[in-house]
Coordinates of C-alpha atoms in Angstrom, one line a residue:
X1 CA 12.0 -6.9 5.1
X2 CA 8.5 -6.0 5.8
X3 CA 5.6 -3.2 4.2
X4 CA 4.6 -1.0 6.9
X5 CA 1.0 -1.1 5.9
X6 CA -2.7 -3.4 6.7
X7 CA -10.4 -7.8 2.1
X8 CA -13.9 -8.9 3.6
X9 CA -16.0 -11.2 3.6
X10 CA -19.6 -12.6 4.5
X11 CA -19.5 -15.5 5.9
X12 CA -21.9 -18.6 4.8
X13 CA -23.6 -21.1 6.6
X14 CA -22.4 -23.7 3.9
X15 CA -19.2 -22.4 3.7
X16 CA -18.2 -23.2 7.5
X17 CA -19.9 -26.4 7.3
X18 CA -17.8 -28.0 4.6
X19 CA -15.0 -26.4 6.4
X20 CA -16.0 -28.5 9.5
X21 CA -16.5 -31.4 8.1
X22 CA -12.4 -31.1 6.3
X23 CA -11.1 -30.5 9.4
X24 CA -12.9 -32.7 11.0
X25 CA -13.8 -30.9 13.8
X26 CA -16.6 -32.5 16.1
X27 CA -17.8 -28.3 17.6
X28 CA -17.2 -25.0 17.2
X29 CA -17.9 -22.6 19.9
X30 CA -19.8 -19.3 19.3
X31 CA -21.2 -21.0 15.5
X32 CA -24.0 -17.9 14.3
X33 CA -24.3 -16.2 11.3
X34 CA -21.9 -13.1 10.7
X35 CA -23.2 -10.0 10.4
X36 CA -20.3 -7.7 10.5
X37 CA -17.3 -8.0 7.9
X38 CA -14.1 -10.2 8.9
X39 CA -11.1 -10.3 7.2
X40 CA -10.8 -12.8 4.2
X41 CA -8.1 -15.5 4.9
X42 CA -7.2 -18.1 2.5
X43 CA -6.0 -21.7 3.2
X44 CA -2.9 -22.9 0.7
X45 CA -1.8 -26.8 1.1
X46 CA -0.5 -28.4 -2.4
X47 CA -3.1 -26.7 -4.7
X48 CA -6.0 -26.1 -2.2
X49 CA -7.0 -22.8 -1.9
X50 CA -10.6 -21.7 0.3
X51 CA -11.6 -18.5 1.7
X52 CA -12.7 -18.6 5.3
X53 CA -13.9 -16.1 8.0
X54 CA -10.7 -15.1 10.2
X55 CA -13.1 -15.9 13.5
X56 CA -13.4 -19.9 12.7
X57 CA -9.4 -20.8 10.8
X58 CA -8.3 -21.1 14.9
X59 CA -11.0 -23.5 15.5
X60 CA -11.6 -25.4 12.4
X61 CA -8.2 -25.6 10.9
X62 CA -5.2 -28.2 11.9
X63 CA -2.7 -25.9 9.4
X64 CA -0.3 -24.3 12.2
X65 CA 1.3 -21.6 9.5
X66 CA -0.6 -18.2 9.4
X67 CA 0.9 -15.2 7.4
X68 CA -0.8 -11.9 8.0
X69 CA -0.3 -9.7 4.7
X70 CA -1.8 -6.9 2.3
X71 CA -2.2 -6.9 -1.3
X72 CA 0.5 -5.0 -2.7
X73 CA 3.1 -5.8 -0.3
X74 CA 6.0 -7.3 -2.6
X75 CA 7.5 -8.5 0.7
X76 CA 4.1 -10.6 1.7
X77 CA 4.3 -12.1 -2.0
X78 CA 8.4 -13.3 -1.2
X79 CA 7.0 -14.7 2.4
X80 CA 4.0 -16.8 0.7
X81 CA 6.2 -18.0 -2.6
X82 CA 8.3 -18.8 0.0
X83 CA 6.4 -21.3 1.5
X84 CA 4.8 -22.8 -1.5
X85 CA 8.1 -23.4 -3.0
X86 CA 9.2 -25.0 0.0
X87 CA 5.5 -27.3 0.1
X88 CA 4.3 -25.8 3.5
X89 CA 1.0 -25.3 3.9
X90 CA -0.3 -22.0 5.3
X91 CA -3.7 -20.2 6.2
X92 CA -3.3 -16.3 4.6
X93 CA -5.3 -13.7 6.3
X94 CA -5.7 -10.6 4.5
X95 CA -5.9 -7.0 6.3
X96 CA -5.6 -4.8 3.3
X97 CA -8.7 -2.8 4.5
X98 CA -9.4 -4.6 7.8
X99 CA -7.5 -2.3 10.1
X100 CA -9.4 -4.2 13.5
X101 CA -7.5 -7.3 12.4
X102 CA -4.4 -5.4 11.5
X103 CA -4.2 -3.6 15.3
X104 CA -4.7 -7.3 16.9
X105 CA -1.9 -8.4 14.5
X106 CA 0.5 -5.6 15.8
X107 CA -0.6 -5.9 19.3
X108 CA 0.6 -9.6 19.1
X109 CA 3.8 -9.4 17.1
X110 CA 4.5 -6.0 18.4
X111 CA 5.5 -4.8 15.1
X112 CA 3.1 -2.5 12.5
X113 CA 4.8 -4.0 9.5
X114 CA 3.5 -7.0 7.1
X115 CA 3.9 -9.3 6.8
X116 CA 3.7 -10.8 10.1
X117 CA 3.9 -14.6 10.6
X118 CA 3.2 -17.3 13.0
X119 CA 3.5 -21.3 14.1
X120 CA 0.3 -21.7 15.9
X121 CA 1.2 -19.5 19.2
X122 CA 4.5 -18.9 18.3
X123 CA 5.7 -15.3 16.4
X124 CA 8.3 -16.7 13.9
X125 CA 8.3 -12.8 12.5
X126 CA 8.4 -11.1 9.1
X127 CA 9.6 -12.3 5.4
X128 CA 13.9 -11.5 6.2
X129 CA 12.9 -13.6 9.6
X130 CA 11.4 -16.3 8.1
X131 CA 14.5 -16.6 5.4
X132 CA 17.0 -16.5 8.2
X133 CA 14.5 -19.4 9.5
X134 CA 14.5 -21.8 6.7
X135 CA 18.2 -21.4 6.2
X136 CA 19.5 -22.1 10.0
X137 CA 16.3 -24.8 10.5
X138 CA 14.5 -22.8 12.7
X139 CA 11.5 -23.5 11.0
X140 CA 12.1 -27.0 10.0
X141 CA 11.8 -27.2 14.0
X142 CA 9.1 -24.7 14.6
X143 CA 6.9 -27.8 11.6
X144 CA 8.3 -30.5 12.9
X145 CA 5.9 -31.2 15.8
X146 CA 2.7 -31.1 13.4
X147 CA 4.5 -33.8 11.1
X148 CA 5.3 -31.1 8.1
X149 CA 8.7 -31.2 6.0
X150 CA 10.5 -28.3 4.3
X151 CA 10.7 -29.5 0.3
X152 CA 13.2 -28.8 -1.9
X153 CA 12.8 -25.2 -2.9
X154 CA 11.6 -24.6 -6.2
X155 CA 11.3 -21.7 -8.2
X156 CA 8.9 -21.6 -11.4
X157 CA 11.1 -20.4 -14.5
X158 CA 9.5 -17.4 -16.6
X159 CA 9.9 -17.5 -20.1
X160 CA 11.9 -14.4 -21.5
X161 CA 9.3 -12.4 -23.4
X162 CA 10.4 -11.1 -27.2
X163 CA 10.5 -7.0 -27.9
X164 CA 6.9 -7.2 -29.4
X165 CA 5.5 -9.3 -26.7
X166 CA 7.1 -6.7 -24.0
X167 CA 5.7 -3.8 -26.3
X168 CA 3.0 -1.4 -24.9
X169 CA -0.3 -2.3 -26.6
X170 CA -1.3 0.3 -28.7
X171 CA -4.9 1.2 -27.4
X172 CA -3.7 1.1 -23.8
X173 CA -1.4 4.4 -24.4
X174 CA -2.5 7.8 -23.5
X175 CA -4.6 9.3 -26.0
X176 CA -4.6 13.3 -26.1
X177 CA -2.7 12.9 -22.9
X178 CA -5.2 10.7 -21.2
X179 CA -4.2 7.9 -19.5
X180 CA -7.9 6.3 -18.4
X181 CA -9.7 6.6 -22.1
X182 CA -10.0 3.0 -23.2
X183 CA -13.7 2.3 -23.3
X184 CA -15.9 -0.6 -22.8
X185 CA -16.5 -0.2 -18.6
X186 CA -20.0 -0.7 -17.3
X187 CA -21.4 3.1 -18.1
X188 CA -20.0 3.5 -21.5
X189 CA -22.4 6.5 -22.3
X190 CA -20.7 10.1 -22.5
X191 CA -23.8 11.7 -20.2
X192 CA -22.3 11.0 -16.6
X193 CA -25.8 13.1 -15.1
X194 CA -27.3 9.3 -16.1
X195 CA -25.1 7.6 -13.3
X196 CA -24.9 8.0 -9.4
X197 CA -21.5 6.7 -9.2
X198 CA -20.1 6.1 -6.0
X199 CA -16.3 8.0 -5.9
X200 CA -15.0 6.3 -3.0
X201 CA -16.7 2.7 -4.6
X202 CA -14.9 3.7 -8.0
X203 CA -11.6 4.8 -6.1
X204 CA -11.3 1.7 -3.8
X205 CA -12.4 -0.9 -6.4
X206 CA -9.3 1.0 -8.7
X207 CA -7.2 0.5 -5.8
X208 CA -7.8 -3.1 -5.3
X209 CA -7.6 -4.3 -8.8
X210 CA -4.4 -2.7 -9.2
X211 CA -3.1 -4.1 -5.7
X212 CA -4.2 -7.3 -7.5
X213 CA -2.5 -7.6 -10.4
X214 CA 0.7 -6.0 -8.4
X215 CA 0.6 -9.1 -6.3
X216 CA 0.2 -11.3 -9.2
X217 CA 2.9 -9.9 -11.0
X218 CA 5.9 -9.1 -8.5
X219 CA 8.5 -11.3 -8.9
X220 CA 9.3 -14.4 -6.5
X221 CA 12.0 -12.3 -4.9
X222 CA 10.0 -9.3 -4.1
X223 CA 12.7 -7.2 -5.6
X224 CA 10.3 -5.8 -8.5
X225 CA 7.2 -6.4 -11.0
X226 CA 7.2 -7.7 -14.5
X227 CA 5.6 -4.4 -15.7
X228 CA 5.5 -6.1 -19.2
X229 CA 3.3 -8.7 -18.4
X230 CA 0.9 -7.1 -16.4
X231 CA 0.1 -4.4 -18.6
X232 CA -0.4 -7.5 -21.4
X233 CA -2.5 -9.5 -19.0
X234 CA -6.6 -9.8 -19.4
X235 CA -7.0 -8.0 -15.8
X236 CA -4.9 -5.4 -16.6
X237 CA -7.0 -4.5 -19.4
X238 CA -10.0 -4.6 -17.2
X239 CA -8.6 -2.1 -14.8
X240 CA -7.9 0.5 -17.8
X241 CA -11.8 0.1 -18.9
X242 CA -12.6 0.5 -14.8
X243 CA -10.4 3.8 -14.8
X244 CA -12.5 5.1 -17.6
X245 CA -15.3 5.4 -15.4
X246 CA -13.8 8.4 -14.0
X247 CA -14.6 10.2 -16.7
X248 CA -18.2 10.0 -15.7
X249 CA -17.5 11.0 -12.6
X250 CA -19.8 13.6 -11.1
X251 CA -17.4 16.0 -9.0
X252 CA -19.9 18.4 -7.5
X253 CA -21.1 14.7 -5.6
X254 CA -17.6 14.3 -4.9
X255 CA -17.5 17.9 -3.1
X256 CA -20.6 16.9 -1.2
X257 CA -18.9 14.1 0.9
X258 CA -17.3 14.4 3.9
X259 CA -13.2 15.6 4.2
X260 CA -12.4 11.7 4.8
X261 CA -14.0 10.5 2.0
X262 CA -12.8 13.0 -0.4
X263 CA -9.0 12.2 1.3
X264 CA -9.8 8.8 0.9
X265 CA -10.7 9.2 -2.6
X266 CA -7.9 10.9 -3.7
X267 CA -5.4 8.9 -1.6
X268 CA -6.8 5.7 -3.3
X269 CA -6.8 7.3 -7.0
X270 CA -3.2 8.6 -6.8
X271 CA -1.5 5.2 -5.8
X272 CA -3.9 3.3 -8.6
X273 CA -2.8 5.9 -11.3
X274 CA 1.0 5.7 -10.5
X275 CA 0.9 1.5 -10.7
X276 CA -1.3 2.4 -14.4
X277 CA 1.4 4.9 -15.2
X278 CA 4.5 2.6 -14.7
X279 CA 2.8 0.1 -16.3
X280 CA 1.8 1.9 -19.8
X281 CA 4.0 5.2 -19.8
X282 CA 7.4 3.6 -18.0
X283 CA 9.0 4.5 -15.0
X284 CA 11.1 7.5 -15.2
X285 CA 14.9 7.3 -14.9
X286 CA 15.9 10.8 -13.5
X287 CA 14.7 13.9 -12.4
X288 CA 13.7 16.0 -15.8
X289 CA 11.9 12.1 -16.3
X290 CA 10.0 12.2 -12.9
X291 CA 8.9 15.9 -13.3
X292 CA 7.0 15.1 -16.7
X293 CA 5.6 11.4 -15.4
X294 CA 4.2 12.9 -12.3
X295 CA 3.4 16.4 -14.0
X296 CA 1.7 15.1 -16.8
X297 CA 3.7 15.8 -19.5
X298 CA 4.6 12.1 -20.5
X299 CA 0.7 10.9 -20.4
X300 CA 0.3 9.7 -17.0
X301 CA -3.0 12.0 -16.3
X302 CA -6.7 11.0 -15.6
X303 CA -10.0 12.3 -17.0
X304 CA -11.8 12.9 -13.6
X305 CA -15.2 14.2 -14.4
X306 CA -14.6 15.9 -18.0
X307 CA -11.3 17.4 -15.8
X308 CA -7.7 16.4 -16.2
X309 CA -5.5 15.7 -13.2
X310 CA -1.7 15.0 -13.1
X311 CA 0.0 12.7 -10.0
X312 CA 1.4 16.6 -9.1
X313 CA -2.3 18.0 -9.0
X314 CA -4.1 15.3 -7.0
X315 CA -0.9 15.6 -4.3
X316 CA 0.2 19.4 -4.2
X317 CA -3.2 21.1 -6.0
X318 CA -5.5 19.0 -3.6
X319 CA -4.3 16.6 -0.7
X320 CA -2.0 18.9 0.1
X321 CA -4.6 22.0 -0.1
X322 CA -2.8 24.0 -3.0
X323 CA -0.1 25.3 -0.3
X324 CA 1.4 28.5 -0.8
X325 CA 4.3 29.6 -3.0
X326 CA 4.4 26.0 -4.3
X327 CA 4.3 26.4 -8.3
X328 CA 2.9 23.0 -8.3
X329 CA -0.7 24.9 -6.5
X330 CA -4.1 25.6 -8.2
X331 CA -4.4 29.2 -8.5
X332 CA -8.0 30.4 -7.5
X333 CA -8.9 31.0 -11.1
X334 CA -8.1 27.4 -11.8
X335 CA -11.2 25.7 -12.6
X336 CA -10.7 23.0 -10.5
X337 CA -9.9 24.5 -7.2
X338 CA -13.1 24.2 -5.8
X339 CA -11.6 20.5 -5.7
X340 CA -8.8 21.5 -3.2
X341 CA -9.5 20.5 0.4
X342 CA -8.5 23.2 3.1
X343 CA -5.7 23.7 3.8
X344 CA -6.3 24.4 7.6
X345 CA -7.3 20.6 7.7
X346 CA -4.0 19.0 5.7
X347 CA -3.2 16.1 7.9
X348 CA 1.1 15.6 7.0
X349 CA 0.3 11.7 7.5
X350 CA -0.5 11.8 4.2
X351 CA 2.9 11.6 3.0
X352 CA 3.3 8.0 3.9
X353 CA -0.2 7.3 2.3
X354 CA 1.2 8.2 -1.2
X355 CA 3.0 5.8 -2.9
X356 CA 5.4 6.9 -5.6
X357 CA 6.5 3.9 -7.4
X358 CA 10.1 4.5 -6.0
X359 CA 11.7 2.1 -3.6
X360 CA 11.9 4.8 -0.6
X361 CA 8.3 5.4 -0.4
X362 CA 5.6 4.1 1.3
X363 CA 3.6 0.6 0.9
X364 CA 0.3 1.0 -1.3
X365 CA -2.8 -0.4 0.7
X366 CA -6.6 1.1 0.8
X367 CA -8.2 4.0 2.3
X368 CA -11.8 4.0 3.6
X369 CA -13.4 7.1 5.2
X370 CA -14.6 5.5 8.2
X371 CA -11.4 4.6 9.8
X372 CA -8.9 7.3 7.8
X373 CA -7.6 9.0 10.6
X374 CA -6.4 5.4 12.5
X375 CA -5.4 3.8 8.8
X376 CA -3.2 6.9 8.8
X377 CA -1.7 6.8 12.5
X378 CA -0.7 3.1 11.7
X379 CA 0.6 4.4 8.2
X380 CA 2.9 6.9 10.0
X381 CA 3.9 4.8 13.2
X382 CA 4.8 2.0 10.7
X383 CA 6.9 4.6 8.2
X384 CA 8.6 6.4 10.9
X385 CA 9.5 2.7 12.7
X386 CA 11.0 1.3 9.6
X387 CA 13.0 4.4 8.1
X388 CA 14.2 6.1 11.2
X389 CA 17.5 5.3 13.0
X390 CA 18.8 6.8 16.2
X391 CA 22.6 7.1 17.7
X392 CA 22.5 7.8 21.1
X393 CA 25.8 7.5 21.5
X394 CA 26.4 10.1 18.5
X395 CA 23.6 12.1 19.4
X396 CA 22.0 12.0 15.7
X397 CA 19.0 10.9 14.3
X398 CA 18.7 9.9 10.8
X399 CA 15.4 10.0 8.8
X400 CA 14.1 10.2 5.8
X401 CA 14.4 12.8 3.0
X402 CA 10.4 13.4 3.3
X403 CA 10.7 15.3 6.1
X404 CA 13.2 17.5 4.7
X405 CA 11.4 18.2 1.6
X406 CA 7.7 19.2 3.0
X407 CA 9.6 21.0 6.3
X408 CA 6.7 23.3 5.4
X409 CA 4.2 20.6 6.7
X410 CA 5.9 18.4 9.3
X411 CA 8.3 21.3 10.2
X412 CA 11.1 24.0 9.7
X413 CA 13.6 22.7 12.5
X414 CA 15.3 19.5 13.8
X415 CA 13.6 19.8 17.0
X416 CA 9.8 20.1 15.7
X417 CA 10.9 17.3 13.4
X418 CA 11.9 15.0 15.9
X419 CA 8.6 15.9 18.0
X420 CA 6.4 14.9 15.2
X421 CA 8.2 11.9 15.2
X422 CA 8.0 11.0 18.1
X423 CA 4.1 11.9 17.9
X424 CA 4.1 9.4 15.4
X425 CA 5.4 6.5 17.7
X426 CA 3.5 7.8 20.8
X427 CA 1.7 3.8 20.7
X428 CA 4.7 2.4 19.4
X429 CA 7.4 -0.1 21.8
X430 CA 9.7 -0.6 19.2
X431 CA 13.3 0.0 19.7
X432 CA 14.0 3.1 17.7
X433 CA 11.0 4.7 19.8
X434 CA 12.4 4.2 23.1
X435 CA 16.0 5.2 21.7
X436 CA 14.1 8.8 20.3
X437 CA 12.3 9.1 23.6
X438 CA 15.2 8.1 26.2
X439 CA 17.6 11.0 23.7
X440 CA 14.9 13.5 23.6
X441 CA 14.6 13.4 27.0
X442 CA 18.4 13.7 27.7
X443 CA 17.9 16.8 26.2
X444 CA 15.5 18.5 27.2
X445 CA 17.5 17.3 30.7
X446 CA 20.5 19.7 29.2
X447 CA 22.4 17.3 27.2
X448 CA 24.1 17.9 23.7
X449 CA 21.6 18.5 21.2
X450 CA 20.0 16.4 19.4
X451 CA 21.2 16.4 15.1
X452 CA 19.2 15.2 12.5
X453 CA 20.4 13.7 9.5
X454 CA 18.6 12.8 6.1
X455 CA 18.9 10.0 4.1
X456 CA 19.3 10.0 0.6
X457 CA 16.2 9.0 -1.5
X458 CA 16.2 6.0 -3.0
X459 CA 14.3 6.9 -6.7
X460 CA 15.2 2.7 -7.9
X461 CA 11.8 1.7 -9.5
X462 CA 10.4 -1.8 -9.1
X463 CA 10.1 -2.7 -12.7
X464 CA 12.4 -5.5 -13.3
X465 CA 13.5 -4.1 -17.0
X466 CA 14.6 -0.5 -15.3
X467 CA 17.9 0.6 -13.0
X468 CA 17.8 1.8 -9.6
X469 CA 19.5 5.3 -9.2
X470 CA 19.5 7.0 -6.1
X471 CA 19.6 10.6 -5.5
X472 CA 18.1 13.7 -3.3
X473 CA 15.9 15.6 -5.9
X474 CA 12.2 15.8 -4.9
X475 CA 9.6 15.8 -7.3

């Protein structure tokens, strides 16, 4: 299985010294100082761990294994445990926000999923491909020219935590129905006119701390995350004290920055608050559960600027522009629809932008302004690709429940369904694409028409102490 998703670094003249000098490489064509970002990549062999500008691993580093991921990506975490339990060494490039890298990725592997690895030259694929590899030798093979054994595979045992230790920490539950109250950030003073904060800065950073401690903590497997220890765990407390800086938040400098930025915002602070909720609060089991998790009944709501906001207000009352005849909608009296961004700009993509914390949705990654609206196309191409499944033979399409629940955003028929769809893989060569495109076409040729068919939901959390029930009730 793979996310279908996609953190820099400045380069240093010392840096790429020391790593010319381990690789031992005599020259390095095109050696200057960065000045733009690159992607961060990391080199794992038996311990040793370096950060290294993407532009110089080809050049200056003998290891042939190179896994593209995210942070966040559970499947990414299998793929690399993978490999250190099996003692290969690997170079990791991260893309989480580098969505230049990411595209090259893609263009190479011809997939938009992560993670995506490779032997030198050679595609080997994502993390099911590289299990079907170590278990029919392929990539005992693919290693064996550069002198590199698989080891025994090893897993590292946890130790089964007692009730107390798996017990929420008292300060870290929602006071007055606050989630992000625990005190001791970097602006601890109540006057939030004393601080420029930077939203997006603030939102981003969230986002990345909580991708981090999501990586740390998913389990070898990829199946879930050890809720119970992250939420116990030293950087877990310092992304509570980092959400508290919301509270200083200025909105009216939100309002002042561009659409993108406020969508980025708000796309960043949603998936950061859901991770926080499951963490502290629990992931719900059922639908009366869901509706007071993501309407803020059970807790799970932020102090945004001396303003509370619920999972269902940041989605329905602003990303989605307060649509109407939805009860979940600001009304105009509502002191914070000023907040709402217009709806005559709502861009559907965002619905694989929005991660839940259920198994059917989308992969968590992070949103910056300046390249939203491509971040987004990838986002979609990557969703539709992985969840959509054509019949040609049947005549049926099958996709997911999404699109049947906000028919008021992608739309109200199969056919405009299946158009935006196929909008959505206009850059894509996969397989399901041309299947879509060759049955659209048959139709519009006068064929049968074309039926679409909705797979159920699959509402299964990731926590590794909570059930996975499946069932077709929205939120």
């Amino acid at each position: 299985s793979t996310c279908p998703d996609a953190a820099p670094v400045l380069g240093n003249m010392a840096t790429r010294w020391t790593l010319m000098l381990l690789a031992g490489v005599q020259y390095v064509q095109g050696f200057a100082m960065a000045q733009a970002k690159t992607a961060s990549s990391a080199v794992v062999n038996a311990g040793y761990h370096r950060r290294v500008p993407n532009r110089f691993v080809a050049s200056t580093l003998t290891t042939p294994v190179h896994v593209y991921s995210t942070m966040g990506c559970p499947y990414c975490v299998r793929a690399k445990k993978t490999l250190s339990q099996l003692g290969v060494p690997y170079i990791e490039h991260d893309v989480t926000d580098d969505e230049v890298m990411r595209a090259d990725v893609a263009q190479r592997s011809m997939r938009t999923s992560v993670p995506q690895i490779f032997i030198a030259d050679t595609h080997l694929g994502g993390c099911d491909d590289l299990l079907r590899a170590v278990e029919n030798g392929q990539l005992a093979a693919m290693l064996k020219p550069y002198g590199l054994t698989l080891g025994d595979k090893q897993a590292r045992a946890e130790s089964e935590l007692s009730p107390s230790e798996r017990a929420v920490p008292p300060e870290l539950l929602p006071h007055n129905g606050i989630l992000n109250h625990l005190s001791g950030g970097a602006h601890s003073t109540t006057d939030r006119a004393a601080h420029k904060v930077d939203a997006n800065e603030i939102s981003a950073s969230l986002q990345r701390q909580i991708l981090g401690l999501y990586d740390e903590f998913v389990m070898a497997d990829g199946s879930s995350v050890d809720y119970a220890r992250m939420r116990r765990s030293s950087r877990f407390f310092e992304y509570a004290r980092a959400a508290s800086e919301l509270r200083m938040l200025p909105l009216f400098m939100l309002q002042q920055q561009s659409h993108e930025a406020q969508l980025s915002f708000w796309l960043n602070l949603y998936n950061a608050m859901v991770v926080h909720g499951m963490a502290v609060v629990g992931a719900p089991a059922g639908p009366e559960e869901r509706r007071a998790f993501y309407g803020g009944q059970s807790g799970v709501t932020y102090d945004i600027g001396g303003k509370r906001f619920s999972l269902d207000d940041i989605e329905h009352g602003i990303v989605r522009g307060s649509p109407a005849h939805d009860a979940r909608a600001f009304s105009r009296t509502d002191t914070r629809y000023a907040l709402v961004l217009p709806r005559e700009r709502f861009d559907a993509r965002i619905h694989f932008a929005l991660n839940c914390g259920a198994k059917s949705c989308p992969p968590i990654k992070i949103y910056e302004a300046e390249q939203l609206d491509f971040a987004l196309g990838l986002a979609a191409q990557a969703f539709c690709e992985s969840t959509t499944t054509v019949d040609r033979d049947a005549r049926t399409v099958r996709v997911s429940k999404l699109f049947e629940w906000y028919a008021v955003d992608f739309g109200q028929d199969a056919r405009t369904i299946l158009a935006r769809i196929d909008q959505y893989l206009s850059a894509s060569t996969s397989a399901v694409s041309d299947a879509l495109r060759a049955l659209l076409t048959s139709e519009s040729a006068g064929d049968d028409l074309v039926q679409v068919e909705y797979d159920a939901y699959d509402w299964g959390v990731n926590d590794v102490a909570k059930p996975s029930p499946t069932d077709d009730q929205s939120t």
